[in-house]
N, CA, C and O of each residue as an XYZ file, in Angstrom:
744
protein
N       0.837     -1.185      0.000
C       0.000      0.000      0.000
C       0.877      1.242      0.000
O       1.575      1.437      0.995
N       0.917      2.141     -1.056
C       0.867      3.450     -0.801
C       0.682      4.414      0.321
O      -0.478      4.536      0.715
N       1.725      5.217      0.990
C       0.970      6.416      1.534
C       1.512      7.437      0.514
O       2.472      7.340     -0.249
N       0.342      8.781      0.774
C       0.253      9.738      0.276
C       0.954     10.893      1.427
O       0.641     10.906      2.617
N       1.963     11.844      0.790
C       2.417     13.211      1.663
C       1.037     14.027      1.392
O       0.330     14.161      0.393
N       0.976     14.470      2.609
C       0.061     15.858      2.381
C       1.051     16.771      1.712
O       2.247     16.807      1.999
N       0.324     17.672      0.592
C       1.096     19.242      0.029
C       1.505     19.915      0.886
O       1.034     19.638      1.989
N       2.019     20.498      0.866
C       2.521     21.711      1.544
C       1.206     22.780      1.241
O       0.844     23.427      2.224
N       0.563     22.984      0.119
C      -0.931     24.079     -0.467
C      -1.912     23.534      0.528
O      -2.837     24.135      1.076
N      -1.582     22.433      0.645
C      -3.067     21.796      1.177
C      -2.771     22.084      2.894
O      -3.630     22.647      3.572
N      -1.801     21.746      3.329
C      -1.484     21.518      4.900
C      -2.067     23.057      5.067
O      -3.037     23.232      5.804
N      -1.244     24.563      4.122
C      -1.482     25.727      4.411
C      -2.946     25.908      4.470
O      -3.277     26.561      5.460
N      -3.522     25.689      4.029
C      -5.377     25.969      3.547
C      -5.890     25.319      4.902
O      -6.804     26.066      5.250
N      -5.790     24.500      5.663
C      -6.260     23.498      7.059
C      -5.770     24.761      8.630
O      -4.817     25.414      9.054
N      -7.215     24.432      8.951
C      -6.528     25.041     10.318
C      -5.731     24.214     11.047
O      -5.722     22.988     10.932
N      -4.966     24.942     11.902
C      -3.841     24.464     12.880
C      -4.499     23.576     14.145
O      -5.424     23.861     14.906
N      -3.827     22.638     14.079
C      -4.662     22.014     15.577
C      -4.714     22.733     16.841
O      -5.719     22.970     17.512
N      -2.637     23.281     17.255
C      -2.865     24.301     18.541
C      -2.254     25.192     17.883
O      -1.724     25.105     16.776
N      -2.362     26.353     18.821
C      -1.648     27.533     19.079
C      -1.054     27.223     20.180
O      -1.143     26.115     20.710
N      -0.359     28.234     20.638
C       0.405     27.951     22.190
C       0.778     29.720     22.267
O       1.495     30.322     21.469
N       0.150     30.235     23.319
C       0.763     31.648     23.660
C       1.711     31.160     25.079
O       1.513     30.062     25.600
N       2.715     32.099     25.590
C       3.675     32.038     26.490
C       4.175     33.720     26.484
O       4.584     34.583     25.707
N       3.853     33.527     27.830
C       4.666     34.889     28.100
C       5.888     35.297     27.976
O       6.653     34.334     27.944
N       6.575     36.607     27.866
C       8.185     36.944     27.933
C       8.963     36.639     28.741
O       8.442     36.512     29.849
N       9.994     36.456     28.713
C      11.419     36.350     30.147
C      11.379     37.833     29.943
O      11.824     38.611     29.100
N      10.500     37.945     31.317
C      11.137     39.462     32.088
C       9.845     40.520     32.155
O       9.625     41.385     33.002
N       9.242     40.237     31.239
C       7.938     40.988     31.258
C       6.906     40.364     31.331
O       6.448     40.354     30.188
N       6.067     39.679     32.180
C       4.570     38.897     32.213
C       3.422     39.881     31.682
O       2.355     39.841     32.293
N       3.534     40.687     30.689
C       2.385     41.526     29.965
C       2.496     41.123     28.451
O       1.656     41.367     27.585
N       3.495     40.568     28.318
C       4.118     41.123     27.072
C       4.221     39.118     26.821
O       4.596     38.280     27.641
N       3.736     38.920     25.418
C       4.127     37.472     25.078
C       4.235     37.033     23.303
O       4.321     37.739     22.299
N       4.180     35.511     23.508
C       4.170     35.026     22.112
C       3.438     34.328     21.928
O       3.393     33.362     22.689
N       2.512     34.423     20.879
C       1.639     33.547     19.782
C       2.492     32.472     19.030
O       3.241     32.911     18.158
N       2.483     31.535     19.182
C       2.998     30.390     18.264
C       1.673     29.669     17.531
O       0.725     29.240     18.189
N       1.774     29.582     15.685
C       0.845     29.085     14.916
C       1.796     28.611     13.864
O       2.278     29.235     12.919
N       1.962     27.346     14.243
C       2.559     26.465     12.880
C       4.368     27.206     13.160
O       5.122     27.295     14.129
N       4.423     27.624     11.641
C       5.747     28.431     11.221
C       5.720     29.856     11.825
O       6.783     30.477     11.779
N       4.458     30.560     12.484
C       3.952     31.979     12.588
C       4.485     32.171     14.296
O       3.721     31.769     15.174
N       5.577     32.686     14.610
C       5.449     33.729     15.759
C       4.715     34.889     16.118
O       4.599     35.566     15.097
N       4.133     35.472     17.136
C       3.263     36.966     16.960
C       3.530     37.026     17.796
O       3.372     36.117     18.611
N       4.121     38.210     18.067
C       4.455     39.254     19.701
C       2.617     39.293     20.265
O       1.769     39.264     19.374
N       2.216     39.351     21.561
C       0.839     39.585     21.678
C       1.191     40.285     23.045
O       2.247     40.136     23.659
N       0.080     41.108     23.433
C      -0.077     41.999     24.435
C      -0.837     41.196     25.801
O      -2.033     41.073     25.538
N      -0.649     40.869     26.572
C      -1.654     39.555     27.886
C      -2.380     40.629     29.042
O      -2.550     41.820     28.782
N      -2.685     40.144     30.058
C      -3.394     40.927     30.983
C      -2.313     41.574     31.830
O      -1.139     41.204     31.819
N      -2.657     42.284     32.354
C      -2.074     43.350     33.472
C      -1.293     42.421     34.427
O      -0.243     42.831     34.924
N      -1.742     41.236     34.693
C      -2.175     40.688     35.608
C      -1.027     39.333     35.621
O      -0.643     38.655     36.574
N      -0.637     39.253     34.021
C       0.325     38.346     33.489
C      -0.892     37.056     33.215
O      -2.090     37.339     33.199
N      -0.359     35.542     32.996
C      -0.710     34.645     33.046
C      -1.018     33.826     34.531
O      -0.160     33.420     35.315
N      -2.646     33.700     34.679
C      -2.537     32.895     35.929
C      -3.138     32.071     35.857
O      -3.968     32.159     34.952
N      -3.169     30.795     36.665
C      -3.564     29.892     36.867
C      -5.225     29.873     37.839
O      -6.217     29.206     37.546
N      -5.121     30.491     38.599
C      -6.658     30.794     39.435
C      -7.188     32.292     38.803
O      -7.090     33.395     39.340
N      -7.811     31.932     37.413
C      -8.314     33.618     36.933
C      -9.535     33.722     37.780
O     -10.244     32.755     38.057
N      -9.724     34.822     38.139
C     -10.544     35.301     38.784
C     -10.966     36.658     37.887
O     -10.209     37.171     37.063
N     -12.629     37.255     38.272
C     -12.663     38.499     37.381
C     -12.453     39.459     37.978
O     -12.644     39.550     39.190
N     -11.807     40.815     36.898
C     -11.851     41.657     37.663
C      -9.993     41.604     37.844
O      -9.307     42.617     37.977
N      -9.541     40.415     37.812
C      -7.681     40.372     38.281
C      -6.507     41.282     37.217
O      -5.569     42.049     37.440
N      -7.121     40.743     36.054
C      -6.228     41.649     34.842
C      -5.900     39.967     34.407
O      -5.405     40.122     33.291
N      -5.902     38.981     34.580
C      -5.262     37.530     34.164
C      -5.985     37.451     33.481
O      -7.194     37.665     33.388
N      -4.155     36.643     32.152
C      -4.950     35.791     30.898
C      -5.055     34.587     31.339
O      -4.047     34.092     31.842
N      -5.957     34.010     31.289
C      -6.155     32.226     32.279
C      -5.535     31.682     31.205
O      -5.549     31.737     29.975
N      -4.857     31.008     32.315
C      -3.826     29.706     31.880
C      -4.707     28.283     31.659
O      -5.724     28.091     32.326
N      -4.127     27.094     30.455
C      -4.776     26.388     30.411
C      -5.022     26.140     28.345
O      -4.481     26.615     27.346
N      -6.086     25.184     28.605
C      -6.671     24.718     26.991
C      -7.837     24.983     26.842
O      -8.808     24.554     27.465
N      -7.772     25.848     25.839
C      -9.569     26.808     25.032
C      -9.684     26.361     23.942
O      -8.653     25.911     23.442
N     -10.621     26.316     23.348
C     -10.888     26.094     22.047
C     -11.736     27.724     21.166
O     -12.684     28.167     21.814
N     -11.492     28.285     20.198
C     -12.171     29.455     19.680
C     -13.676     28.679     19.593
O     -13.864     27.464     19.526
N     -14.414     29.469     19.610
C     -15.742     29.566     19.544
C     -16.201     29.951     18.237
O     -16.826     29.181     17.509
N     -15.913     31.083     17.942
C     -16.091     31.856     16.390
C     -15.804     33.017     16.534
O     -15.990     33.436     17.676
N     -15.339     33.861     15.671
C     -15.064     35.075     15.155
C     -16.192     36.289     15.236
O     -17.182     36.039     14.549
N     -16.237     37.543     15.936
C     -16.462     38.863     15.717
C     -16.738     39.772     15.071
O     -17.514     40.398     15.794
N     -16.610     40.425     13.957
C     -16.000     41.640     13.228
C     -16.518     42.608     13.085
O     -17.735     42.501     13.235
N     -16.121     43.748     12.812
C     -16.632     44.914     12.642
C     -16.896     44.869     10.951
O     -15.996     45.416     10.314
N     -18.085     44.251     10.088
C     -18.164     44.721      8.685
C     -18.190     46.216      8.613
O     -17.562     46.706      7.675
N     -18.749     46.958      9.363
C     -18.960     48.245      8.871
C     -17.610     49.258      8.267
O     -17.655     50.231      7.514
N     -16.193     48.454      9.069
C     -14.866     48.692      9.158
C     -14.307     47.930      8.214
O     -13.799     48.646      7.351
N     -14.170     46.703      7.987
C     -13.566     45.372      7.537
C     -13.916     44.886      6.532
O     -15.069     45.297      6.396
N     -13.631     44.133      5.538
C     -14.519     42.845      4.749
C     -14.264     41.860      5.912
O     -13.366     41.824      6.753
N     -15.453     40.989      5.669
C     -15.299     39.546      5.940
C     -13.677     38.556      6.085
O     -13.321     37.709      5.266
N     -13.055     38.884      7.096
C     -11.766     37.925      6.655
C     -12.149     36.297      6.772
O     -13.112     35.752      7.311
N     -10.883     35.684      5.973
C     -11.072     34.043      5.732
C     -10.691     33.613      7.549
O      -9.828     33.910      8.376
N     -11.851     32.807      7.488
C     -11.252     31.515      8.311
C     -12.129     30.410      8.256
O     -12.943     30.205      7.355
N     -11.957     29.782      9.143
C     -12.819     28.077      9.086
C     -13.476     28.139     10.361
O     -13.918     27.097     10.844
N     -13.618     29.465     11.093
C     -14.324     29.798     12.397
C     -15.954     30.443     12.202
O     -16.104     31.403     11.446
N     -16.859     29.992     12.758
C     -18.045     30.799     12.796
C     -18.132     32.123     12.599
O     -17.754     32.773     13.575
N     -18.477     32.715     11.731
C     -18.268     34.336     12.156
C     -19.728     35.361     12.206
O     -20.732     35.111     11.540
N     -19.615     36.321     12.965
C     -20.727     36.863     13.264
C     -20.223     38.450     13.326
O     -19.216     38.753     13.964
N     -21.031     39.450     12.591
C     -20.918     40.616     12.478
C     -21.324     41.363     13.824
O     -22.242     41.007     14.562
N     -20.528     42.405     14.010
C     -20.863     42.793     15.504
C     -21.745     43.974     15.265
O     -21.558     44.664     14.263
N     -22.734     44.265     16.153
C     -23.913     44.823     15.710
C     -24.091     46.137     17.427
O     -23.904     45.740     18.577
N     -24.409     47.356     17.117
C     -24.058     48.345     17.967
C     -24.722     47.679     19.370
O     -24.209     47.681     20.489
N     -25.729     47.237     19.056
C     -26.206     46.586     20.853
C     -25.281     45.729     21.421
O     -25.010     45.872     22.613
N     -24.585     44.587     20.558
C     -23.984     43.854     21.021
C     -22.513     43.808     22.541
O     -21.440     44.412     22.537
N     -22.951     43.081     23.384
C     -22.121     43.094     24.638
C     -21.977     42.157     25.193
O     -22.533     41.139     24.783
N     -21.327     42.135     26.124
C     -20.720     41.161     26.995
C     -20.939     40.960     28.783
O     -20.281     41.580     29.619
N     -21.610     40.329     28.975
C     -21.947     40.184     30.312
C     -20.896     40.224     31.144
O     -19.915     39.749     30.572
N     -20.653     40.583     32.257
C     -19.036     40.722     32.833
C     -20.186     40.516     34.630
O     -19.588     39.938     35.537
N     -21.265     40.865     34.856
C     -21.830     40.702     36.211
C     -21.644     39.212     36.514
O     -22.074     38.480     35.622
N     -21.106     38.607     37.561
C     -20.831     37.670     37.794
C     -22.372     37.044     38.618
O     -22.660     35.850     38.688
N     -23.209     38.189     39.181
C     -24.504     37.628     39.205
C     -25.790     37.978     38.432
O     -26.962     38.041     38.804
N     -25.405     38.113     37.654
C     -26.515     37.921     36.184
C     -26.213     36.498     35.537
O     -25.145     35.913     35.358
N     -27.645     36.116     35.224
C     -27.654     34.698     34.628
C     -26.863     34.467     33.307
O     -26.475     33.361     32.929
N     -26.650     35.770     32.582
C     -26.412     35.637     31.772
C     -24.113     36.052     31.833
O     -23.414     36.746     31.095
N     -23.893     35.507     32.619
C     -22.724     36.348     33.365
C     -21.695     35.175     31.758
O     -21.931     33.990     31.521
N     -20.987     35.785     31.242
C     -19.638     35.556     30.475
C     -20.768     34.946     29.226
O     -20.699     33.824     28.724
N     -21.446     35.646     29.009
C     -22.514     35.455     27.460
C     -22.487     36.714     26.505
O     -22.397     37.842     26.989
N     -22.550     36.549     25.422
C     -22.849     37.712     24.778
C     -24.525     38.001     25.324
O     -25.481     37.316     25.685
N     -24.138     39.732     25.096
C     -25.788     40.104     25.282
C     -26.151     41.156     24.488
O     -25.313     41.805     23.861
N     -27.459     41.411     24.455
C     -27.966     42.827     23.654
C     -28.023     43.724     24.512
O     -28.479     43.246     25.551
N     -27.772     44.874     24.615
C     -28.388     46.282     25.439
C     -28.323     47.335     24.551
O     -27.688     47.258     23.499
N     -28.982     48.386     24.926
C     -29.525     49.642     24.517
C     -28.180     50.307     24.882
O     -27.299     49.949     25.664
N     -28.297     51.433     24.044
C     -27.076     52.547     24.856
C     -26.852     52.921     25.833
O     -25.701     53.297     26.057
N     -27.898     52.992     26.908
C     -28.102     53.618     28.371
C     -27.331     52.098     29.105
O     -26.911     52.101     30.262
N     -27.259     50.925     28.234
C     -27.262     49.864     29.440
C     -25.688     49.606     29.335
O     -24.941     49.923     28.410
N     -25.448     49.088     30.271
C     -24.127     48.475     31.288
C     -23.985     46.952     30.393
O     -24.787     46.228     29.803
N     -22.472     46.923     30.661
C     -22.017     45.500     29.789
C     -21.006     45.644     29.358
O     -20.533     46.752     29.611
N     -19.966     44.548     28.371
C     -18.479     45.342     27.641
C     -19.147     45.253     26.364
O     -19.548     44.204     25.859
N     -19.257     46.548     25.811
C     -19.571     47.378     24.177
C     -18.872     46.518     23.202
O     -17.698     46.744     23.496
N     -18.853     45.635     22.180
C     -18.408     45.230     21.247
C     -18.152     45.724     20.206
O     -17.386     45.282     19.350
N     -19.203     47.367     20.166
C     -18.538     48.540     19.473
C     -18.387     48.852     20.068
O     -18.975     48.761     21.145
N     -16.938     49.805     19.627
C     -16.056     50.486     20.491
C     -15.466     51.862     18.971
O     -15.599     51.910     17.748
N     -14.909     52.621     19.898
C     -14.580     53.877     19.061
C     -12.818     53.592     18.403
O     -12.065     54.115     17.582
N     -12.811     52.846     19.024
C     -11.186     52.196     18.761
C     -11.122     51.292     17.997
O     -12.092     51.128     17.257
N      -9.991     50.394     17.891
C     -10.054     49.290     16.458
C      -9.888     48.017     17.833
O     -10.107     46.836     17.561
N      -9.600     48.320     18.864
C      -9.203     46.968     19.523
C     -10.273     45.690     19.455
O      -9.914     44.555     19.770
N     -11.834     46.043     18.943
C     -12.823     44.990     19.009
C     -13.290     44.601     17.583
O     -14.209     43.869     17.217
N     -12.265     45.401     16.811
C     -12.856     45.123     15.240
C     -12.564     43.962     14.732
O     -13.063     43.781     13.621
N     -11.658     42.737     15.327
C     -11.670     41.470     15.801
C     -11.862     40.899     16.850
O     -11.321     41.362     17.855
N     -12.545     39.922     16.933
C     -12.703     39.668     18.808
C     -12.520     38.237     17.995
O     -12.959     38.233     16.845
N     -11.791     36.785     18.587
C     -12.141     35.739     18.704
C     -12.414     35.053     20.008
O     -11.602     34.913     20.923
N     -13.726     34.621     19.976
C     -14.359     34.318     21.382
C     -13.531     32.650     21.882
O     -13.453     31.654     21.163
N     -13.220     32.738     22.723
C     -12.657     31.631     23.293
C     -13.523     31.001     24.217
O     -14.400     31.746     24.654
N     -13.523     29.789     24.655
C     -14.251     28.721     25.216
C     -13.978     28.694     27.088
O     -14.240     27.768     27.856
N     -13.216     30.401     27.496
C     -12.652     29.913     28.585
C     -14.500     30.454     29.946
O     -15.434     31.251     29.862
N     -14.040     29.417     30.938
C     -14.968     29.625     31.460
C     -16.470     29.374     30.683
O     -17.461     29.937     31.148
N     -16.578     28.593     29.601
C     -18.118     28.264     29.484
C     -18.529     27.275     29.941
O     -19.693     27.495     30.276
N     -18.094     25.708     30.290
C     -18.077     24.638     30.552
C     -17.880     23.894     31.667
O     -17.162     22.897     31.591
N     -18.526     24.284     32.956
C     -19.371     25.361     33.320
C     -19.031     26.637     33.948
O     -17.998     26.838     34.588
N     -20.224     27.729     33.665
C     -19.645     29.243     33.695
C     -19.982     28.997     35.115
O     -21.023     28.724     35.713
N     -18.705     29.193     35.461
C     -18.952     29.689     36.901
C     -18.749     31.517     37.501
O     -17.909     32.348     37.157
N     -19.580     31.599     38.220
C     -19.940     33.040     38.669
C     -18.332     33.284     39.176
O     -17.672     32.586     39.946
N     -17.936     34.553     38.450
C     -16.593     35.293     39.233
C     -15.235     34.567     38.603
O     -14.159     34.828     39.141
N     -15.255     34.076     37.988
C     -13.868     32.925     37.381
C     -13.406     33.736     35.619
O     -12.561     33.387     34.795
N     -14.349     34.835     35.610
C     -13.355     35.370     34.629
C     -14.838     35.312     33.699
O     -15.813     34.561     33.642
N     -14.381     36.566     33.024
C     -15.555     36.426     31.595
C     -14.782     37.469     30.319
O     -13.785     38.148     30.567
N     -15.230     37.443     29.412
C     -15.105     38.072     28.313
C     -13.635     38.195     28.019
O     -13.133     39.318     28.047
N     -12.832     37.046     27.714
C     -11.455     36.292     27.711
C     -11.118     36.278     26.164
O     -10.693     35.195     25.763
N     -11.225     37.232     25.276
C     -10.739     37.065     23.958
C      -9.480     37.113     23.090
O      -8.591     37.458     23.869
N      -8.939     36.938     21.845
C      -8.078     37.408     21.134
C      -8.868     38.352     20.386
O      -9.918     38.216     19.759
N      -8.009     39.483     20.630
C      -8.071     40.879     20.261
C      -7.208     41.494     19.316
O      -6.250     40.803     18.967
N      -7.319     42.680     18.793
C      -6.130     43.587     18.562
C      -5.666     44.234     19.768
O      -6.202     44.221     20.875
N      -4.420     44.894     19.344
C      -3.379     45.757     20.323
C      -3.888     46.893     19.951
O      -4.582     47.205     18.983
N      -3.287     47.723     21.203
C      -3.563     49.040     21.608
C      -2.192     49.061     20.409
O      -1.641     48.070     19.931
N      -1.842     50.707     20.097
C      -0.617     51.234     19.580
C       0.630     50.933     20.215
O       1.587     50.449     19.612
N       0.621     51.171     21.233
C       1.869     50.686     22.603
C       1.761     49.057     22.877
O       2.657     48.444     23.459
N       0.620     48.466     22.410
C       0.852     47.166     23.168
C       0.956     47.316     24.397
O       1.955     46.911     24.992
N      -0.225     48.028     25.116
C      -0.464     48.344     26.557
C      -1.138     46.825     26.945
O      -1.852     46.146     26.207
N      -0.681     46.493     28.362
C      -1.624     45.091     28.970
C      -2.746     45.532     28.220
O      -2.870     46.600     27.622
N      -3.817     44.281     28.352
C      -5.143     43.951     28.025
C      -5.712     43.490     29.655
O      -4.890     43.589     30.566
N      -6.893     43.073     29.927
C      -7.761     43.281     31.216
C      -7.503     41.562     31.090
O      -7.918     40.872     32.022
N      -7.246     41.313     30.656
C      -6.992     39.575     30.905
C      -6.935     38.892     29.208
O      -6.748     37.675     29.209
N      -7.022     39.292     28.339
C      -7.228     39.042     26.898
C      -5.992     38.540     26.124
O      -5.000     38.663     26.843
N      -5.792     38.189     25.315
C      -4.709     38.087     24.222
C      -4.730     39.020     22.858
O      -5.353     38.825     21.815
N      -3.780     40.176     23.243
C      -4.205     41.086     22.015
C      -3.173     41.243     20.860
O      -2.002     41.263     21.241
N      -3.349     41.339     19.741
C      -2.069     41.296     18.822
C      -2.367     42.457     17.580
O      -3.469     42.993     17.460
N      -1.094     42.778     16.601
C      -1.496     43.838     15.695
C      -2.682     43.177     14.385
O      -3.087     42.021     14.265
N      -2.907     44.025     13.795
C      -3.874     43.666     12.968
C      -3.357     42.541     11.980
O      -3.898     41.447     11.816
N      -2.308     42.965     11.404
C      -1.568     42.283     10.324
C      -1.497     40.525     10.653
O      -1.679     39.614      9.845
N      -1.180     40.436     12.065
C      -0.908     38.964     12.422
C      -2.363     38.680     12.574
O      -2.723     37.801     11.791
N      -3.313     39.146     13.333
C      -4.532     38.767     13.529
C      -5.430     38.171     12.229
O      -6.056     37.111     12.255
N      -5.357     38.993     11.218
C      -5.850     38.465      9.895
C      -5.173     37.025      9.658
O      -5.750     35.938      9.702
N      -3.493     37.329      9.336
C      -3.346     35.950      8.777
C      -3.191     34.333      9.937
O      -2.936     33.170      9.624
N      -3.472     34.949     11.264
C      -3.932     33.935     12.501
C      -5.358     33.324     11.716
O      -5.576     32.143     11.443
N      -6.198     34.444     11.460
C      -7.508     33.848     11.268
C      -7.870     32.637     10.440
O      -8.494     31.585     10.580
N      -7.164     33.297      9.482
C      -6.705     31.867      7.883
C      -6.664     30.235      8.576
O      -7.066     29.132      8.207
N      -5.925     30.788      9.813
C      -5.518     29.281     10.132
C      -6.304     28.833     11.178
O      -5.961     27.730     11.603
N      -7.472     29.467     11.853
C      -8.126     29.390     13.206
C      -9.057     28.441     12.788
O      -9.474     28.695     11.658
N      -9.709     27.065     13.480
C     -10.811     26.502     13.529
C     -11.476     26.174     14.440
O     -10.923     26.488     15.493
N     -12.963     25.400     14.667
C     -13.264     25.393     16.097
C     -12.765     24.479     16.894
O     -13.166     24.410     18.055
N     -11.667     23.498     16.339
C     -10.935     22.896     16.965
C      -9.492     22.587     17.226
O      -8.898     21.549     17.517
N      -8.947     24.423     16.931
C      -8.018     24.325     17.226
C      -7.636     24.490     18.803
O      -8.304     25.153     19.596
N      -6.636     23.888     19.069
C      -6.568     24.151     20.882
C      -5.554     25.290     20.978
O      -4.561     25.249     20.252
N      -5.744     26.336     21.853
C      -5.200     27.548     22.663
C      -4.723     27.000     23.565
O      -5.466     26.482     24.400
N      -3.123     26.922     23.714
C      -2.497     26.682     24.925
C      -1.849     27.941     25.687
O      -0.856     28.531     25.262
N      -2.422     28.224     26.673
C      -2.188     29.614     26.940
C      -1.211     28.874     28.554
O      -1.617     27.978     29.293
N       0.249     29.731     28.666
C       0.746     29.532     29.875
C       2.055     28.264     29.507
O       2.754     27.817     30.416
């Protein structure tokens, strides 16, 4: 019997099984995205990488996520490629962060007057969001909510517990993102 090599065209076109982020020697704000052949400098929480995330700490929780699906701002963006769910972000759209609301680490709708994290934002940092799987299984009250890959601030200032990176890497991350790739964060 024959085996067959996978292409090299073909392997590129397939999402990646993991990623693996890891923080810097010397700076716990400051880290690396590993995808395949792809390094990406990324921006982490205030808080560094921890192991007991709690909300509210600034920690990127340590551990294995899986993406959920993709974000975007169309009104800003085209549609970028990936093999992830994607969903246009729409001005009500938010994020539950009350650890006693039922709906605590869910997306939600609110009006302008209402409380929540804004998915529009006046900045570019949410014009990608990829939703990660941390804390859904089961959501427990206070253990962290609204845990995404983001864009960077200009400075690559901490993020509130998130994984944030420049635009340029974020697009061609996406190419390779599926819902079963694993996030090894830590």
């Amino acid at each position: 019997m024959k085996t067959r090599a996978i292409s090299t065209a073909y392997a590129k076109n397939r999402p990646l099984s993991t990623i693996r982020v890891r923080a810097s020697a010397g700076n716990p704000r400051r880290g690396w995205l590993t995808a395949g052949p792809l390094t990406i400098p990324v921006a982490l929480g205030r808080g560094g990488i921890r192991a007991n995330k709690r909300e509210g700490d600034g920690g990127t929780p340590k551990g294995s996520f899986r993406p959920r699906q993709l974000w975007w701002r169309g009104d800003r963006h085209s549609r970028p490629q990936t093999f992830l769910p994607v969903r246009a972000i729409q001005p009500e759209d938010a994020w539950c962060e009350d650890p006693s609301d039922r709906h605590y680490n869910r997306p939600i709708r609110r009006g302008s007057e209402q409380g929540g994290d804004r998915l529009t934002r006046a900045d570019q940092l949410y014009d990608f969001i990829v939703e990660i799987d941390h804390n859904t299984r089961p959501r427990i009250p206070g253990r962290g909510s609204a845990v995404f890959l983001h864009l960077a601030r200009d400075n690559f200032g901490p993020t509130a517990g998130c994984v944030s990176m420049r635009q340029a890497a974020m697009v061609q991350l996406l190419r390779r993102l599926g819902p079963r790739t694993r996030i090894i964060i830590g």
